[in-house]
Structure formats: C-alpha cells, structure tokens
Amino acid sequence: MMQGTENMGSMTSVAIEAETVETDSRETGESRVLQLQDQDEVRDYVTIGAPFVDNAKMAARNVNVHYGEKHAIMDVSLDIGKNEVIAMIGPSGCGKSTFLRTLNRMNDIIAGCRVDGEITLDGEDVYGRQQDTVMLRARVGMVFQKPNPFPKSIYENVAYGPRIHGLAHNKAELDEIVESSLRRASLFDEVKDNLDKPGTGLSGGQQQRLCIARAIAVSPEVILMDEPCSALDPIATARIEELIDELKEKYTIAIVTHSMQQAARVSQRTAYFHLGKLIEVGGTKDIFTRPRHQLTENYITGRFG
Amino acid sequence: MQTSTVLLVLVALCIASFFFARRKSHAVAHGSGGLTTLHSLPKHYGYMALAWAGLPALAALALWSALEPRMLEAEVVSSLPAEVRALPEQQFGLYYNQILGYASGGMNAAELDEVQLAAADRYSALAARFSWLRSALVFAVALAGAVLAIRRVQPALRARNHVESIIRWILFSCSFLAVLTTLGIVLSVLFEAVRFFQVIPLTDFLFGLEWSPQMAIRSDQVGASGSFGFVPLLVGTLLISAVAMLIAVPVGLMSAIYLSEYASRRFRTLTKPVLEILAGVPTVVYGFFAALTVAPLVRTLGESVGLTVASESALAAGVVMGIMIIPFVMSLSDDIINAVPDTMREASLGMGATMSETIRKVLLPAALPGIVGGILLAVSRAIGETMIVVMAAGLSAKLTANPLEAVTTITVQIVTLLVGDQEFDSPKTLAAFALGLVLFFVTLLLNVVALYVVRRYREQYE
Ligand SMILES: Nc1ncnc2c1ncn2[C@@H]1O[C@H](COP(=O)(O)OP(=O)(O)OP(=O)(O)O)[C@@H](O)[C@H]1O
Ligand SMILES: [Mg+2]
C-alpha cells in the first residue's frame, strides 16, 4: 500500500513536470490522488462533474457493492438520461462491470455479493420488494463482453426472450419479432438463409450482433453493454458502434469500454471510475478535452490504467 | 539366481548407469566449454543410459523366461528312452508332469520309476544351469546397453528427444497392453461360446423363449431336457434395468440440478461425501436391503391394493438397483451441468428468464449429450449388476413384462451356472460363456452409443 502511494504520487508529479497545461483543478486533483489511497477518506469523496441529469431513465444513489469483504463500489451516485449513451471507463478492476450489473440485478446471482443504496428505473425502486427480476431484466437488457449465444439455432436465440416473456401470440408474430430484431442488429441479411443454423457457428462479430439482436428482441428500455467489442475486429466494432448510434433513438444505453476512441465516438456522457469510486462524470466532449480531475486526465491521456 | 534377485541387480545396474552417464556428460561438457554446449541436460543422458541398460535386459529376461520351460522340456525329453517317447500324447503328458512334480519337490520318489527319477535329476541340473545362464545373459545385455549409451554421450547427442520417444513407447505399450487384455478376455469367452453353439444352435439361443439349463446326465433321466432360450433372461435384465433407470434417472438428475444450481456451497460440501459413501456401499449390502426390506415392503404394499406380488420381485430388485445408481447418475450429471459455461446462465438470466426456465431451456439442452452419455453408462452398470438381483429378484427365468413377478437376469444366470462343481464341457456350463458374450455385446453397444452421442454433440458450446 505504501509502495503504491509513493508510485502514484511520483507519477503525478512527473506528469505535472512533463506537461505544462494550465488546469485550475490540478492542485486539488493531486491532493485527491493522495486521499484516494486511504479507504476511510474515500467514503467522503464527492464525484466531480455532472452526475445528475433532468430526464433520468435510471438513477443510482449512494450505491455500495461488496463481494464478501471486498468493497467493490463505493458510494456511487449517477443518473442515466433517457435516450442517451453513457460510457463507463476506468482502469481494469475499478468496478465498471460491477456497477453495470447492479443496474439489472445481475449481481443477485453472484454468491456473497451485497448491494446497498438506491437504484431506480423510471422512479421505481429496482431493489424494492415489489420488484420482479424477470420484469426488470426484460426492461433492462444486457450484452456481455464475450459473445454468448445459446447453443441453439440463430432463430431460437433471438426468439428466446420473446418466448419467455410471451411477447408473440403466434408463429407469424414471432417470425416478425425475430426478423426485425436481426434487422435492427444489422445481421439479418447475413443470416437470413441460415436461421436454423447454430448461432455458435457464426463469427465473433456476428455472434455479438446476434446477442444484441437477442437483447433487443424483448424491446428493453435500457441496454447495458459490458465491453461489447473487446473480442471483435475493427470492422465488426465499427458496425456495432453504428448500431449503438441507431439504437439510441429508441433505447437508453450504458456501455463499458476500454477504448477511449469508442467512448468518444458513441457516447454523449462519460463516467470515469477509479478503485470503486466514480471520480468524474460529464459530457463526453468535456471529459476528453477538459478533464477536471487529475486521475481522469491521467487515464485518458494513457498515463496509467 | 532367482528372478527377484536378477531384477534387483538389474535395478542397481540401471541406477549406476544413470549416474555414470550423467557424470560423463558433465565431464564432456567441461571439456567443450560448459553445460550449454550440450544438446540436452545431463539428466537426460542419465535417463537414456538407464533406459538402454534396463529395457533390453528386461526384454531378454522376459524372452528367456518364456522359452526356458520349452528348452528344458526339449532337453529332458530327448534324453528319455524311445518307448516312453512313443507313448500316446495324454499319457506322455502325465508321465512328464510326474517328472516335473518330483523335480520341484512335490512328489515322492516311490511314485516314480527309474527312468523318471533319472530324468528328474537331469531336469534339476539343467534348470540350475539355465538359471545361471539367464542371469549372465541379462546382466550382459544390461552392461552392453549401458556401455553403448555412455560411450555415445556427446554434446551433439539428442538425448532429450531420445528419452521422450522412449517414454512415448513405454506409454504406448501400456495402452496396448490394456487393449490386448480386453481382446484376450473377449477371445477366451468367444472360444468357449463357440463350443456352446456347436451343441445348441445359435438361433435356439437367441430366439428361444424358454430357459432351463438342466441337461440330462443320464439318458433315462426325466424332466431335464435343457432348453437354452435366452429371451427370458434378456427380458428380465431389461425389465429390472428399466425399473432401476426409472428411479435413478429422475432422482439423480434432479438432485444434480439442485446441487449444481440451487444448493448453497455448505449444502454441497455436506452432501457430496454422503453420496460418495452411498456409491461406495458394496452391492451385497444393497442386496440385503432389497431382500429384507424392500421386497417385503413391495409385497405388502401390493397386497394392500389387491395385487399379487411375488416375494421376490423385479420391482424390488429394480428399485434398490435404482437407489444404488442414483449417486452415479447424480455425480456424472452434476459434473456435466457444472461444465456448462456460466456465460450461458448469465445470458439466459440476463434476458429475464427464471432459474427453472434457464435450466429447462438452456442448461439441460446444453448438457444433454453428457447426461445421455452418463445415463447410458448407468444402464450398462444396471445390466451388469448381479448381487442385488440374486438376492431380491429370484432365479426363475420367467418371460414376463410384469415387474411384480420374479425374474432373473443374464448375470445371475452366469453365476448360477458356474457355481459349484462343474464339468467344463457340458452345454450347461458353456452356456455361461455364451451369456457372457451376449452381455459383452450389449454393454459394448451401449458404450458405443454413449460415446457416439457424447462426441457428436460435445462441441455445441465452447
Ligand atoms: N464475483 C466476484 N467475487 C469477488 N470479487 C469480485 C467479483 N467480481 C469482481 N470482483 C472484484 O470487484 C472489483 C471490480 O471488478 P469489476 O469486474 O467490476 O471490474 P471492471 O472495472 O469491470 O474491470 P475490467 O475492466 O477488467 O472488466 C475487482 O477488484 C474484482 O476483483
Ligand atoms: Mg469488466
């Protein structure tokens, strides 16, 4: 721990010496870097920037997540606005996935994971007594880092959600849902003649688009994407980014990514996490051009993480 | 020298050659500028010398031991008088065996004639000489191998590759041995079965509907015609196995699902050992349980609803066999369901599926091939199970599909056919081999199907 503090401190000072950009928050930033090493101080840390918006689709307030003893998310408050794409960035292990998963209660299935605080979806308590995870997850869908199609046919993969939630009354309606979902995921033309072939036989990029089609087949209101492009080549990535751009007309999207460029390209707002804390939130342009916190700047300029 | 002594000395020789070769490689390396100039590590040279000393010597020992009795017999027989050698084969065999018996100290001199005694002496003298010859041969081969290997230690010698390929061959011969053993078992059963089918036509055996393997010993005996129709046994076997699987598959599968998907870690750690104990209970004990507890229970229950139940019934045996197989099905299915990647669970739960929907629609289909394979293995266990059936299902070979009656199975009949003193050329005894052969083919078929199913669908998920 001591070692870490020293390194971090000297890194920051090197950064200051190396670059002579004038930033008024530089001094406060450095003192906060030092503060963040201390677990107790961390609790009082207040996110800088604009974590709250007016038309929030989902709102998290003072969320803490523990995996057993491990405190993975510390007192995070953040709004996700309607029809916006919010990018979550930060060094590995800082809790991006953990936070994302609290939004549709995917952490429920992890033994020993405890979530405190309040999360609402359209003002409705996500962790409330009345809340039903089946309904919640139908409204807040998820796309995972690694494409994970079921070992079923392409058709069955997309039809899975509608079948579970009884969205189609007959075969024709189901066909219609499957086709339109595949179209929206811009996969239909590639697979239309092979709908009965296994989804696992597709290429990685196609599989991920299949997973997106599967997620949007139940018409969720929010889509959570955890590094959806990390296993894909630039072409497949570009297609998925286009897709996110189209989807945001209808859906609210939260995307975790390790690629600054991707965050800059697809998102309107960006949230920077560090060691379980939400450090800074703001408009994506602002974050990337005028980061206010030292840690944010270090991360986006590639100095650590 | 005794074989064990020879082996001990051989081991010592091998170890010595290991150290010699290793030291030589160090010396060679020293001469040519350090260990890095060697192609392999010093220990590889050592292992190579060890293998060269040991393996050919072992082969020589095995070969000699296999040939020695023949050579001895040839030597001794050639010294016997012509009239003895002209004896009919069987008599001569007896005569020669007496010589061997005396030579090994198992017979009194009084039982043998002069010629035999002389031959026995000759035999003993020869045997002693051969024993020395053998030791000398083995040690010579070992030394030659070691010296050759040690002399070859050079920086350029690819000892590592050499040792690797020797290991590969050793491993290969072990697996080959397993295959050979299986083949040997099959062939020995096959030959006896062929003898059986020379007496009883194959079609009578395969399609006959009656099984009563009593052969008349005297021709005037009544009621001992002997019929060898194997259908009742097959039906009995299948009936009991079906009852067993009806119990074991649902219970085993569902408890596996509970254990892998719902149970807390503590419950798992408590249950697994109990199940392993259950799997380790000897089948005889299950047999007691079947005969003393379950069979009467089945009978009383049946009678209380107005059914006639034999005191030994297929149902009782099947139920207990099912209980016996539960842990087997369960631990296999548990492993297989656990092997389905968590990403599948997350995908399904993330879509808003419930746990049971996830199990039904994603986990079980993904795990199905493995589960089917496991069930087929369990079926072959049920078919091969003997003890429970002997104790709880009776011995009467009745052709019936009613599980409340007493039936018998293939394995039980094999046991009853071979228990006690038997002539090994009567069809009654030989029938056991025919049954064994059929049993072998049935389980082989099941295993092939199981393997096929598993392999065919294995790559469905990554
Ligand atoms: N199932 C778990 N059990 C215990 N600890 C966990 C678990 N999952 C995550 N953690 C811990 O919580 C912290 C946050 O993990 P998380 O997966 O959210 O990080 P991340 O920001 O998504 O990282 P990455 O960019 O590498 O995906 C890490 O320190 C990790 O060790
Ligand atoms: Mg992550």
PDB file of C-alpha atoms in Angstrom, chain A residues 101 104 106 109 134 137-138 140 144 146 148-152 160-161 163-165 200 207 214-215 218, chain B residues 265 343-355 357-358 360-362 365-366 459-462:
ATOM      1  CA  ARG A 101     -24.576  -5.322 -13.282  1.00  0.00           C
ATOM      2  CA  ASN A 104     -30.383  -5.008 -13.731  1.00  0.00           C
ATOM      3  CA  MET A 106     -27.250  -9.461 -12.378  1.00  0.00           C
ATOM      4  CA  ILE A 109     -26.701 -14.483  -8.923  1.00  0.00           C
ATOM      5  CA  VAL A 134     -37.965 -11.160 -14.569  1.00  0.00           C
ATOM      6  CA  ARG A 137     -34.395  -7.716 -16.849  1.00  0.00           C
ATOM      7  CA  ALA A 138     -36.933  -7.616 -19.636  1.00  0.00           C
ATOM      8  CA  VAL A 140     -33.071  -3.567 -18.728  1.00  0.00           C
ATOM      9  CA  PHE A 144     -21.852  -9.234 -22.397  1.00  0.00           C
ATOM     10  CA  LYS A 146     -17.772 -12.213 -24.669  1.00  0.00           C
ATOM     11  CA  ASN A 148     -22.513 -15.785 -25.565  1.00  0.00           C
ATOM     12  CA  PRO A 149     -25.141 -17.096 -27.964  1.00  0.00           C
ATOM     13  CA  PHE A 150     -27.016 -20.170 -26.785  1.00  0.00           C
ATOM     14  CA  PRO A 151     -26.062 -23.417 -28.490  1.00  0.00           C
ATOM     15  CA  LYS A 152     -29.330 -23.183 -30.388  1.00  0.00           C
ATOM     16  CA  TYR A 160     -35.687 -16.957 -26.647  1.00  0.00           C
ATOM     17  CA  GLY A 161     -36.677 -13.745 -24.884  1.00  0.00           C
ATOM     18  CA  ARG A 163     -40.930 -16.824 -25.868  1.00  0.00           C
ATOM     19  CA  ILE A 164     -40.070 -16.450 -22.191  1.00  0.00           C
ATOM     20  CA  HIS A 165     -41.997 -13.239 -21.844  1.00  0.00           C
ATOM     21  CA  THR A 200     -22.404 -20.637 -32.181  1.00  0.00           C
ATOM     22  CA  GLN A 207     -22.233 -13.639 -32.635  1.00  0.00           C
ATOM     23  CA  ARG A 214     -31.395 -11.273 -28.767  1.00  0.00           C
ATOM     24  CA  ALA A 215     -31.285  -8.471 -26.228  1.00  0.00           C
ATOM     25  CA  VAL A 218     -37.755  -8.168 -25.918  1.00  0.00           C
TER      26      VAL A 218
ATOM     27  CA  ARG B 265     -21.906 -24.172  -1.005  1.00  0.00           C
ATOM     28  CA  THR B 343     -21.929 -17.247 -19.650  1.00  0.00           C
ATOM     29  CA  MET B 344     -24.910 -19.393 -20.692  1.00  0.00           C
ATOM     30  CA  ARG B 345     -26.566 -18.867 -17.322  1.00  0.00           C
ATOM     31  CA  GLU B 346     -25.856 -15.152 -17.426  1.00  0.00           C
ATOM     32  CA  ALA B 347     -27.196 -14.853 -20.941  1.00  0.00           C
ATOM     33  CA  SER B 348     -30.427 -16.537 -20.017  1.00  0.00           C
ATOM     34  CA  LEU B 349     -30.930 -14.864 -16.639  1.00  0.00           C
ATOM     35  CA  GLY B 350     -29.989 -11.544 -18.202  1.00  0.00           C
ATOM     36  CA  MET B 351     -32.878 -11.989 -20.624  1.00  0.00           C
ATOM     37  CA  GLY B 352     -35.220 -12.195 -17.679  1.00  0.00           C
ATOM     38  CA  ALA B 353     -35.568 -15.966 -17.621  1.00  0.00           C
ATOM     39  CA  THR B 354     -36.210 -17.593 -14.272  1.00  0.00           C
ATOM     40  CA  MET B 355     -33.846 -20.169 -12.853  1.00  0.00           C
ATOM     41  CA  GLU B 357     -36.552 -21.721 -17.350  1.00  0.00           C
ATOM     42  CA  THR B 358     -32.807 -21.363 -17.639  1.00  0.00           C
ATOM     43  CA  ARG B 360     -35.017 -26.317 -18.806  1.00  0.00           C
ATOM     44  CA  LYS B 361     -34.254 -24.306 -21.908  1.00  0.00           C
ATOM     45  CA  VAL B 362     -30.525 -23.678 -21.763  1.00  0.00           C
ATOM     46  CA  PRO B 365     -30.127 -28.900 -23.684  1.00  0.00           C
ATOM     47  CA  ALA B 366     -26.505 -27.843 -23.491  1.00  0.00           C
ATOM     48  CA  GLU B 459     -18.801 -29.196 -29.277  1.00  0.00           C
ATOM     49  CA  GLN B 460     -22.116 -27.468 -29.011  1.00  0.00           C
ATOM     50  CA  TYR B 461     -20.836 -24.958 -26.531  1.00  0.00           C
ATOM     51  CA  GLU B 462     -17.266 -23.819 -26.091  1.00  0.00           C
TER      52      GLU B 462
END
